[in-house]
Amino acid sequence: MINQNIASPLQVQKSHGVSQWQKIAPKFEAVVGKKGVVQRQEELLTYECDSLTSYRQRPALVVLPRTTEQVAEVVKICYENQIPWVTRGAGTGLSGGALPVEDCVLIVTTLMNKILKVDLENQRIIVQAGVINNWVTQAISGKGFYYAPDPSSQTVCTIGGNIAENAGGIHCLKYGVTTNHVLGLKLVIPDGSVVDVGGIISEMPGYDLTGLFIGSEGTLGIATEITLRIIKTPEAIGTVLADFTTIEAAGDTVTHIISAGIIPAAMELMDGTTIKAIEDVINTGCYPRDAEAVLLIEVDGLAVEVESSKQQVAKICQQNGARNVIIASDEQRRIKLWQGRKTALIALGYQSHYFLQDGVIPRTQLVAVLKEISALGNQYGYRIANALHAGDGNLHPVILYDHSVPGAFKQVEELSGEILKLCVRVGGSISGEHGIGADKKCLMPEMFNHIDLDTMQWPRLAFNPQGLANPGKMFPTPPTCGEAAQAQKMGRFSDLEVF
Amino acid sequence: MINQNIASPLQVQKSHGVSQWQKIAPKFEAVVGKKGVVQRQEELLTYECDSLTSYRQRPALVVLPRTTEQVAEVVKICYENQIPWVTRGAGTGLSGGALPVEDCVLIVTTLMNKILKVDLENQRIIVQAGVINNWVTQAISGKGFYYAPDPSSQTVCTIGGNIAENAGGIHCLKYGVTTNHVLGLKLVIPDGSVVDVGGIISEMPGYDLTGLFIGSEGTLGIATEITLRIIKTPEAIGTVLADFTTIEAAGDTVTHIISAGIIPAAMELMDGTTIKAIEDVINTGCYPRDAEAVLLIEVDGLAVEVESSKQQVAKICQQNGARNVIIASDEQRRIKLWQGRKTALIALGYQSHYFLQDGVIPRTQLVAVLKEISALGNQYGYRIANALHAGDGNLHPVILYDHSVPGAFKQVEELSGEILKLCVRVGGSISGEHGIGADKKCLMPEMFNHIDLDTMQWPRLAFNPQGLANPGKMFPTPPTCGEAAQAQKMGRFSDLEVF
């Protein structure tokens, strides 16, 4: 099968002329109806980019299916006509994973918005790909359950997009990321076949194709129906805010809390620049303007456990030099403490253009890396704010700059790349929860050698042998970006340039 | 690459004569030394089977490497000489995953027994594949950490074997199975290349090849070095034993404990037949002989949480009709309560031959399925004991029979198959933690249709195109076992018969 289907680069037609699209569009209309196909240039503008707005490419056509069967038919038409296609949910992705490619069909899942089955007894819910993350919790919260992964965009982003990028969130320190909450997937693979992987129980026999698919950024197919694990709403939640005069003290506190055997649901660190922006713009009154760091720590579970843990957390904060420690006494106070963290980017964006980055480091390297990031900022002449998931070492440096200054964005991109290389040098990663997409593919060789990257191509060649599904994402093209000559020397997978 | 390397069935030489093995053995000796190669027939006897003793096949040669480099060299020799090979750890697997095939090299990892790195601060440990599961915890327990997955064979089984079968254990209800505790793998893939997948941090970019490899039963390569997550030893453990006069009452108790938002570390159910065997043979004095079911429930965490949870668990047991509820007051009492569960198979085996099965059902189906299993036993004329991980619906029916009766084993195998089909009918699985191996591959089509099974072949064809790594395991050969004609109709993957 595989050897028959691997297309040579020439088989992928790079361009379909306008007349060709006029011929093909009715085929899609026959599947999803006239209203399900977007062709007018001004309407296509909306789909030019996802939330990584620095990359733009208009798709040739947008198709909005409503069912798995329609997705399968749409993909089949693409397969038969050798048309590249890209899947998009709400377009909140920050790495350009849903960025169209030239002459592609963009398959948008927003009309696939049905919750198909709620099974509270077995703690499962089955949803279509376009269901908004937050809707899942809304559908079950009255019954005492919720869906754990909570990316910042959770009121807008889709479960399908969460799966493509293996989305994380503030509470993934304790609860894990998307892959820890998905049991089964109905997939449409690039030849238009419908495949079921995983199921409703936790561990299924055979290869873990569910896990392989999650985080594959649309390059292996489209998940159309998704079985999620839902969990009991905790009996109690405790939230603690502590401020520090040094980053070191905050970093030490993080280490000591983990060492004490406490696994907070969330443990967020904000630095001085972020704090000032929050208080200048939002004015929460909770975050002292002169602090060099605040820690926002949340524990959840049984009431007795939460009561004990939040006192212990407060004590550890004090022992490590916290000036003020606030324990939220009620839900209103809790929301108030979170307000700052949740509006941090809005506050920073109000004051300046910014470029948000996403990297991971081993938690023990936190203080050293934050210092080095600050030094890199000074070297390039930019201020960098930091609001990070400290518990799992997931950094979110925010480079502040003026977009109107010629050349500034290019410099910021370079600085941003240096920060990610630093993450890799200390044993971390170029992406925590935003994905690789179009943005970071050239940095993949910083983390993986040729053999490791070649091996990763195997699933793609198997599932997506003609390279029609989300081409040009995730992996460098050619393998080391800008080192075309090297690709030829590799021998192995030299035909990958097609992707 | 892939299309070049897919061998036609004829390329796999089915037989190497004795003289051929005499020629090839020195090549392996050159890599691992004379002592690292076992050739004498009487020594090879040891390696004829794993713990599924009903299947036996002597390997042509056993090789015992000590390092990743040696494994890579050994696999390369196999690759160059088209010799099939099977990997084996301690041979405790219950599904024949480490069963040799005719004329194969058996690569045994027991000399790869080094703990390579302990990183307590980041809660990681790096071990060689042959390290015993229990050694990991022993190496760090003094420092307040442990390794969570705890299969029954944990004092003997290897981490490499745990990865091949994605081993579970008594405490996987709360802590998950092996795949939830592995961060990175150094792999030798079937062409002898060394590949690093995953890393030391939780979520790495690119496809999740770590997850794909875990549970792949040796068909994609050999994991030689493994990065594990270690966790803090809980501050307190609470253990509760309750006995019931009906299975229904025990089943209801399980449901109510989960509904109360408690996630026990373990929740084990034993039925009347098991209880009687335990008390007749081991005489713990804890399990009432006339009970129809006992539940053994363990909670862990912070001391305050455990104190609260165990009281709540005891109360729920009583509310659901438990006759006696014992809460272990100290570690000695706790060990005593566990003694029965831990010796259940020994006790049953002392009284009768048995065939142990492993299946999964949705937890809500527990009582109905146990009743139907009992009815199936009556229909076939065999008693069936049950000791199961009730919290996650992982059944372990134990069919009691007399091996000396001609035809009995065949009947038991058939009955056992019926039980697994029942698991699938209610939405469960033919394997919870023992794997598919040689034993259950013919049942895979009960769970997966042709397209799903075909899709699972893709990673195998990609990693193991010549089918040299653990041939004949995990997947039916031909696809629907005994339906060779059907395989030809499929068109797709018709060359899979080689595996």
Short mmCIF file of N, CA and C in Angstrom, two decimals, chain B residues 356-469:
data_model
loop_
_atom_site.label_atom_id
_atom_site.label_comp_id
_atom_site.label_asym_id
_atom_site.label_seq_id
_atom_site.Cartn_x
_atom_site.Cartn_y
_atom_site.Cartn_z
N LEU B 356 -5.51 -17.74 33.33
CA LEU B 356 -5.78 -16.37 33.73
C LEU B 356 -6.06 -15.51 32.51
N GLN B 357 -7.14 -14.78 32.54
CA GLN B 357 -7.46 -13.91 31.41
C GLN B 357 -7.39 -12.44 31.83
N ASP B 358 -7.39 -11.56 30.87
CA ASP B 358 -7.23 -10.12 31.12
C ASP B 358 -8.09 -9.37 30.12
N GLY B 359 -9.13 -8.71 30.59
CA GLY B 359 -9.99 -7.93 29.70
C GLY B 359 -10.44 -6.66 30.40
N VAL B 360 -11.04 -5.78 29.65
CA VAL B 360 -11.51 -4.52 30.23
C VAL B 360 -12.96 -4.29 29.84
N ILE B 361 -13.71 -3.72 30.76
CA ILE B 361 -15.09 -3.32 30.47
C ILE B 361 -15.32 -1.93 31.05
N PRO B 362 -16.31 -1.19 30.54
CA PRO B 362 -16.66 0.06 31.21
C PRO B 362 -17.10 -0.27 32.64
N ARG B 363 -16.65 0.51 33.59
CA ARG B 363 -16.89 0.20 35.00
C ARG B 363 -18.36 -0.03 35.32
N THR B 364 -19.23 0.70 34.61
CA THR B 364 -20.67 0.61 34.89
C THR B 364 -21.25 -0.76 34.53
N GLN B 365 -20.51 -1.57 33.77
CA GLN B 365 -21.00 -2.88 33.35
C GLN B 365 -20.53 -4.01 34.27
N LEU B 366 -19.84 -3.64 35.34
CA LEU B 366 -19.14 -4.62 36.18
C LEU B 366 -20.03 -5.79 36.63
N VAL B 367 -21.12 -5.47 37.30
CA VAL B 367 -21.95 -6.53 37.88
C VAL B 367 -22.55 -7.41 36.79
N ALA B 368 -23.11 -6.78 35.76
CA ALA B 368 -23.73 -7.54 34.67
C ALA B 368 -22.72 -8.48 34.02
N VAL B 369 -21.50 -8.00 33.79
CA VAL B 369 -20.49 -8.82 33.11
C VAL B 369 -20.03 -9.96 34.01
N LEU B 370 -19.84 -9.71 35.29
CA LEU B 370 -19.42 -10.79 36.20
C LEU B 370 -20.47 -11.90 36.23
N LYS B 371 -21.73 -11.51 36.20
CA LYS B 371 -22.80 -12.51 36.17
C LYS B 371 -22.76 -13.32 34.88
N GLU B 372 -22.53 -12.63 33.79
CA GLU B 372 -22.50 -13.33 32.50
C GLU B 372 -21.27 -14.25 32.40
N ILE B 373 -20.16 -13.82 33.00
CA ILE B 373 -18.97 -14.68 33.02
C ILE B 373 -19.28 -15.96 33.80
N SER B 374 -19.96 -15.79 34.91
CA SER B 374 -20.34 -16.95 35.73
C SER B 374 -21.24 -17.89 34.92
N ALA B 375 -22.19 -17.31 34.18
CA ALA B 375 -23.08 -18.13 33.35
C ALA B 375 -22.30 -18.86 32.26
N LEU B 376 -21.34 -18.16 31.64
CA LEU B 376 -20.50 -18.80 30.62
C LEU B 376 -19.73 -19.98 31.22
N GLY B 377 -19.22 -19.78 32.45
CA GLY B 377 -18.50 -20.86 33.15
C GLY B 377 -19.41 -22.07 33.35
N ASN B 378 -20.64 -21.81 33.80
CA ASN B 378 -21.59 -22.91 33.99
C ASN B 378 -21.86 -23.63 32.68
N GLN B 379 -22.03 -22.84 31.64
CA GLN B 379 -22.34 -23.41 30.32
C GLN B 379 -21.22 -24.36 29.87
N TYR B 380 -19.95 -23.97 30.11
CA TYR B 380 -18.82 -24.81 29.72
C TYR B 380 -18.46 -25.84 30.80
N GLY B 381 -19.05 -25.68 31.99
CA GLY B 381 -18.75 -26.63 33.06
C GLY B 381 -17.46 -26.33 33.80
N TYR B 382 -17.08 -25.07 33.89
CA TYR B 382 -15.86 -24.71 34.65
C TYR B 382 -16.18 -23.62 35.66
N ARG B 383 -15.53 -23.70 36.82
CA ARG B 383 -15.65 -22.61 37.79
C ARG B 383 -14.71 -21.48 37.38
N ILE B 384 -15.16 -20.27 37.59
CA ILE B 384 -14.32 -19.11 37.26
C ILE B 384 -14.20 -18.22 38.50
N ALA B 385 -12.97 -17.99 38.92
CA ALA B 385 -12.72 -17.07 40.05
C ALA B 385 -12.42 -15.69 39.47
N ASN B 386 -12.71 -14.66 40.23
CA ASN B 386 -12.46 -13.31 39.75
C ASN B 386 -11.72 -12.48 40.79
N ALA B 387 -10.59 -11.93 40.37
CA ALA B 387 -9.86 -10.96 41.20
C ALA B 387 -9.54 -9.82 40.24
N LEU B 388 -10.13 -8.68 40.47
CA LEU B 388 -10.05 -7.66 39.42
C LEU B 388 -9.78 -6.26 39.95
N HIS B 389 -9.23 -5.44 39.04
CA HIS B 389 -9.02 -4.02 39.34
C HIS B 389 -10.36 -3.34 39.04
N ALA B 390 -11.22 -3.31 40.05
CA ALA B 390 -12.61 -2.89 39.82
C ALA B 390 -12.72 -1.43 39.42
N GLY B 391 -11.83 -0.60 39.94
CA GLY B 391 -11.91 0.83 39.70
C GLY B 391 -11.79 1.20 38.23
N ASP B 392 -10.97 0.48 37.50
CA ASP B 392 -10.84 0.78 36.07
C ASP B 392 -11.41 -0.33 35.19
N GLY B 393 -12.24 -1.17 35.76
CA GLY B 393 -12.93 -2.18 34.95
C GLY B 393 -12.02 -3.22 34.33
N ASN B 394 -10.85 -3.41 34.92
CA ASN B 394 -9.90 -4.39 34.38
C ASN B 394 -10.13 -5.75 35.04
N LEU B 395 -10.80 -6.64 34.28
CA LEU B 395 -11.13 -7.97 34.79
C LEU B 395 -9.96 -8.93 34.70
N HIS B 396 -9.87 -9.81 35.65
CA HIS B 396 -8.93 -10.94 35.56
C HIS B 396 -9.66 -12.23 35.91
N PRO B 397 -10.50 -12.72 35.00
CA PRO B 397 -11.16 -14.00 35.29
C PRO B 397 -10.12 -15.13 35.30
N VAL B 398 -10.27 -16.04 36.25
CA VAL B 398 -9.35 -17.16 36.40
C VAL B 398 -10.17 -18.43 36.22
N ILE B 399 -9.98 -19.10 35.08
CA ILE B 399 -10.76 -20.31 34.81
C ILE B 399 -10.05 -21.51 35.44
N LEU B 400 -10.75 -22.22 36.32
CA LEU B 400 -10.17 -23.36 37.03
C LEU B 400 -10.50 -24.64 36.26
N TYR B 401 -9.49 -25.48 36.02
CA TYR B 401 -9.73 -26.71 35.24
C TYR B 401 -8.66 -27.75 35.56
N ASP B 402 -8.85 -28.92 35.03
CA ASP B 402 -7.88 -30.00 35.24
C ASP B 402 -7.13 -30.23 33.91
N HIS B 403 -5.86 -29.87 33.94
CA HIS B 403 -5.06 -29.93 32.71
C HIS B 403 -4.90 -31.36 32.18
N SER B 404 -5.05 -32.35 33.08
CA SER B 404 -4.81 -33.73 32.65
C SER B 404 -6.01 -34.31 31.89
N VAL B 405 -7.13 -33.61 31.93
CA VAL B 405 -8.30 -34.10 31.19
C VAL B 405 -8.13 -33.77 29.71
N PRO B 406 -8.15 -34.78 28.85
CA PRO B 406 -7.93 -34.50 27.42
C PRO B 406 -8.98 -33.53 26.90
N GLY B 407 -8.53 -32.55 26.17
CA GLY B 407 -9.45 -31.58 25.55
C GLY B 407 -9.85 -30.43 26.46
N ALA B 408 -9.51 -30.54 27.76
CA ALA B 408 -9.95 -29.50 28.69
C ALA B 408 -9.34 -28.15 28.33
N PHE B 409 -8.03 -28.12 28.04
CA PHE B 409 -7.38 -26.85 27.78
C PHE B 409 -7.99 -26.14 26.57
N LYS B 410 -8.30 -26.96 25.54
CA LYS B 410 -8.90 -26.39 24.34
C LYS B 410 -10.24 -25.72 24.67
N GLN B 411 -11.03 -26.42 25.52
CA GLN B 411 -12.32 -25.87 25.94
C GLN B 411 -12.14 -24.56 26.72
N VAL B 412 -11.12 -24.58 27.59
CA VAL B 412 -10.85 -23.40 28.42
C VAL B 412 -10.44 -22.22 27.54
N GLU B 413 -9.63 -22.51 26.55
CA GLU B 413 -9.23 -21.45 25.62
C GLU B 413 -10.45 -20.86 24.93
N GLU B 414 -11.36 -21.74 24.55
CA GLU B 414 -12.58 -21.29 23.87
C GLU B 414 -13.44 -20.44 24.80
N LEU B 415 -13.61 -20.92 26.03
CA LEU B 415 -14.38 -20.18 27.04
C LEU B 415 -13.74 -18.79 27.29
N SER B 416 -12.44 -18.83 27.39
CA SER B 416 -11.68 -17.61 27.60
C SER B 416 -11.92 -16.61 26.46
N GLY B 417 -11.94 -17.11 25.24
CA GLY B 417 -12.24 -16.27 24.07
C GLY B 417 -13.64 -15.68 24.15
N GLU B 418 -14.59 -16.52 24.63
CA GLU B 418 -15.97 -16.03 24.76
C GLU B 418 -16.05 -14.88 25.76
N ILE B 419 -15.28 -15.00 26.84
CA ILE B 419 -15.28 -13.94 27.86
C ILE B 419 -14.77 -12.63 27.25
N LEU B 420 -13.70 -12.74 26.46
CA LEU B 420 -13.14 -11.52 25.86
C LEU B 420 -14.11 -10.92 24.84
N LYS B 421 -14.80 -11.78 24.10
CA LYS B 421 -15.79 -11.26 23.14
C LYS B 421 -16.90 -10.52 23.89
N LEU B 422 -17.25 -11.05 25.05
CA LEU B 422 -18.25 -10.39 25.90
C LEU B 422 -17.75 -8.98 26.31
N CYS B 423 -16.48 -8.91 26.70
CA CYS B 423 -15.90 -7.60 27.06
C CYS B 423 -16.05 -6.61 25.90
N VAL B 424 -15.75 -7.06 24.71
CA VAL B 424 -15.83 -6.18 23.53
C VAL B 424 -17.28 -5.77 23.30
N ARG B 425 -18.21 -6.72 23.44
CA ARG B 425 -19.63 -6.42 23.19
C ARG B 425 -20.15 -5.29 24.07
N VAL B 426 -19.64 -5.19 25.31
CA VAL B 426 -20.14 -4.13 26.19
C VAL B 426 -19.29 -2.85 26.08
N GLY B 427 -18.42 -2.81 25.08
CA GLY B 427 -17.64 -1.58 24.86
C GLY B 427 -16.26 -1.60 25.49
N GLY B 428 -15.78 -2.80 25.82
CA GLY B 428 -14.48 -2.92 26.48
C GLY B 428 -13.38 -3.39 25.55
N SER B 429 -12.42 -4.12 26.12
CA SER B 429 -11.22 -4.48 25.37
C SER B 429 -10.76 -5.91 25.69
N ILE B 430 -10.07 -6.51 24.74
CA ILE B 430 -9.56 -7.87 24.92
C ILE B 430 -8.27 -7.91 25.74
N SER B 431 -7.76 -6.74 26.10
CA SER B 431 -6.56 -6.72 26.94
C SER B 431 -6.53 -5.46 27.78
N GLY B 432 -6.23 -5.62 29.06
CA GLY B 432 -6.11 -4.46 29.93
C GLY B 432 -4.67 -4.09 30.14
N GLU B 433 -3.85 -5.13 30.45
CA GLU B 433 -2.45 -4.82 30.78
C GLU B 433 -1.50 -5.94 30.40
N HIS B 434 -2.02 -7.05 29.87
CA HIS B 434 -1.14 -8.19 29.55
C HIS B 434 -0.68 -8.18 28.09
N GLY B 435 -1.31 -7.36 27.25
CA GLY B 435 -0.90 -7.29 25.85
C GLY B 435 -1.59 -8.33 24.98
N ILE B 436 -1.34 -8.23 23.69
CA ILE B 436 -1.95 -9.11 22.69
C ILE B 436 -1.03 -10.28 22.37
N GLY B 437 0.23 -9.96 22.12
CA GLY B 437 1.25 -10.99 21.88
C GLY B 437 0.86 -12.01 20.85
N ALA B 438 1.19 -13.27 21.15
CA ALA B 438 0.83 -14.38 20.26
C ALA B 438 -0.56 -14.88 20.61
N ASP B 439 -0.98 -14.62 21.84
CA ASP B 439 -2.17 -15.24 22.40
C ASP B 439 -3.47 -14.70 21.83
N LYS B 440 -3.59 -13.38 21.69
CA LYS B 440 -4.89 -12.79 21.40
C LYS B 440 -4.99 -12.14 20.04
N LYS B 441 -3.96 -12.37 19.22
CA LYS B 441 -3.96 -11.63 17.95
C LYS B 441 -5.17 -11.97 17.08
N CYS B 442 -5.66 -13.20 17.20
CA CYS B 442 -6.82 -13.58 16.39
C CYS B 442 -8.10 -12.89 16.85
N LEU B 443 -8.06 -12.30 18.05
CA LEU B 443 -9.25 -11.60 18.55
C LEU B 443 -9.26 -10.12 18.17
N MET B 444 -8.16 -9.64 17.60
CA MET B 444 -8.10 -8.21 17.25
C MET B 444 -9.26 -7.79 16.33
N PRO B 445 -9.65 -8.63 15.36
CA PRO B 445 -10.79 -8.21 14.52
C PRO B 445 -12.12 -8.11 15.27
N GLU B 446 -12.18 -8.65 16.49
CA GLU B 446 -13.38 -8.43 17.31
C GLU B 446 -13.50 -6.96 17.71
N MET B 447 -12.35 -6.32 17.84
CA MET B 447 -12.33 -4.92 18.30
C MET B 447 -12.19 -3.91 17.18
N PHE B 448 -11.52 -4.30 16.12
CA PHE B 448 -11.18 -3.34 15.07
C PHE B 448 -11.64 -3.86 13.72
N ASN B 449 -12.17 -2.97 12.90
CA ASN B 449 -12.55 -3.40 11.56
C ASN B 449 -11.30 -3.40 10.64
N HIS B 450 -11.49 -3.83 9.40
CA HIS B 450 -10.35 -3.96 8.49
C HIS B 450 -9.59 -2.65 8.32
N ILE B 451 -10.35 -1.56 8.18
CA ILE B 451 -9.67 -0.27 7.93
C ILE B 451 -8.84 0.14 9.14
N ASP B 452 -9.42 -0.04 10.35
CA ASP B 452 -8.67 0.30 11.56
C ASP B 452 -7.41 -0.55 11.68
N LEU B 453 -7.55 -1.84 11.41
CA LEU B 453 -6.39 -2.74 11.51
C LEU B 453 -5.35 -2.43 10.43
N ASP B 454 -5.84 -2.15 9.23
CA ASP B 454 -4.91 -1.78 8.15
C ASP B 454 -4.10 -0.55 8.55
N THR B 455 -4.80 0.42 9.14
CA THR B 455 -4.13 1.67 9.50
C THR B 455 -3.05 1.42 10.55
N MET B 456 -3.34 0.48 11.46
CA MET B 456 -2.33 0.13 12.46
C MET B 456 -1.08 -0.51 11.85
N GLN B 457 -1.25 -1.09 10.65
CA GLN B 457 -0.07 -1.70 10.02
C GLN B 457 0.94 -0.65 9.57
N TRP B 458 0.45 0.57 9.36
CA TRP B 458 1.34 1.57 8.78
C TRP B 458 2.58 1.84 9.61
N PRO B 459 2.44 2.07 10.92
CA PRO B 459 3.67 2.26 11.69
C PRO B 459 4.59 1.03 11.60
N ARG B 460 3.97 -0.16 11.57
CA ARG B 460 4.80 -1.36 11.51
C ARG B 460 5.54 -1.44 10.18
N LEU B 461 4.83 -1.14 9.11
CA LEU B 461 5.49 -1.16 7.81
C LEU B 461 6.57 -0.10 7.73
N ALA B 462 6.35 1.02 8.43
CA ALA B 462 7.33 2.10 8.38
C ALA B 462 8.58 1.74 9.18
N PHE B 463 8.39 1.26 10.41
CA PHE B 463 9.54 0.97 11.29
C PHE B 463 10.17 -0.38 10.98
N ASN B 464 9.36 -1.31 10.55
CA ASN B 464 9.78 -2.72 10.50
C ASN B 464 9.37 -3.30 9.14
N PRO B 465 9.83 -2.65 8.06
CA PRO B 465 9.29 -2.99 6.73
C PRO B 465 9.57 -4.44 6.33
N GLN B 466 10.62 -5.03 6.86
CA GLN B 466 10.93 -6.40 6.47
C GLN B 466 10.32 -7.42 7.43
N GLY B 467 9.64 -6.91 8.44
CA GLY B 467 8.95 -7.81 9.36
C GLY B 467 9.89 -8.65 10.20
N LEU B 468 11.12 -8.19 10.41
CA LEU B 468 12.08 -8.99 11.18
C LEU B 468 11.86 -8.87 12.69
N ALA B 469 11.33 -7.73 13.16
CA ALA B 469 11.17 -7.51 14.60
C ALA B 469 9.88 -8.16 15.09
#
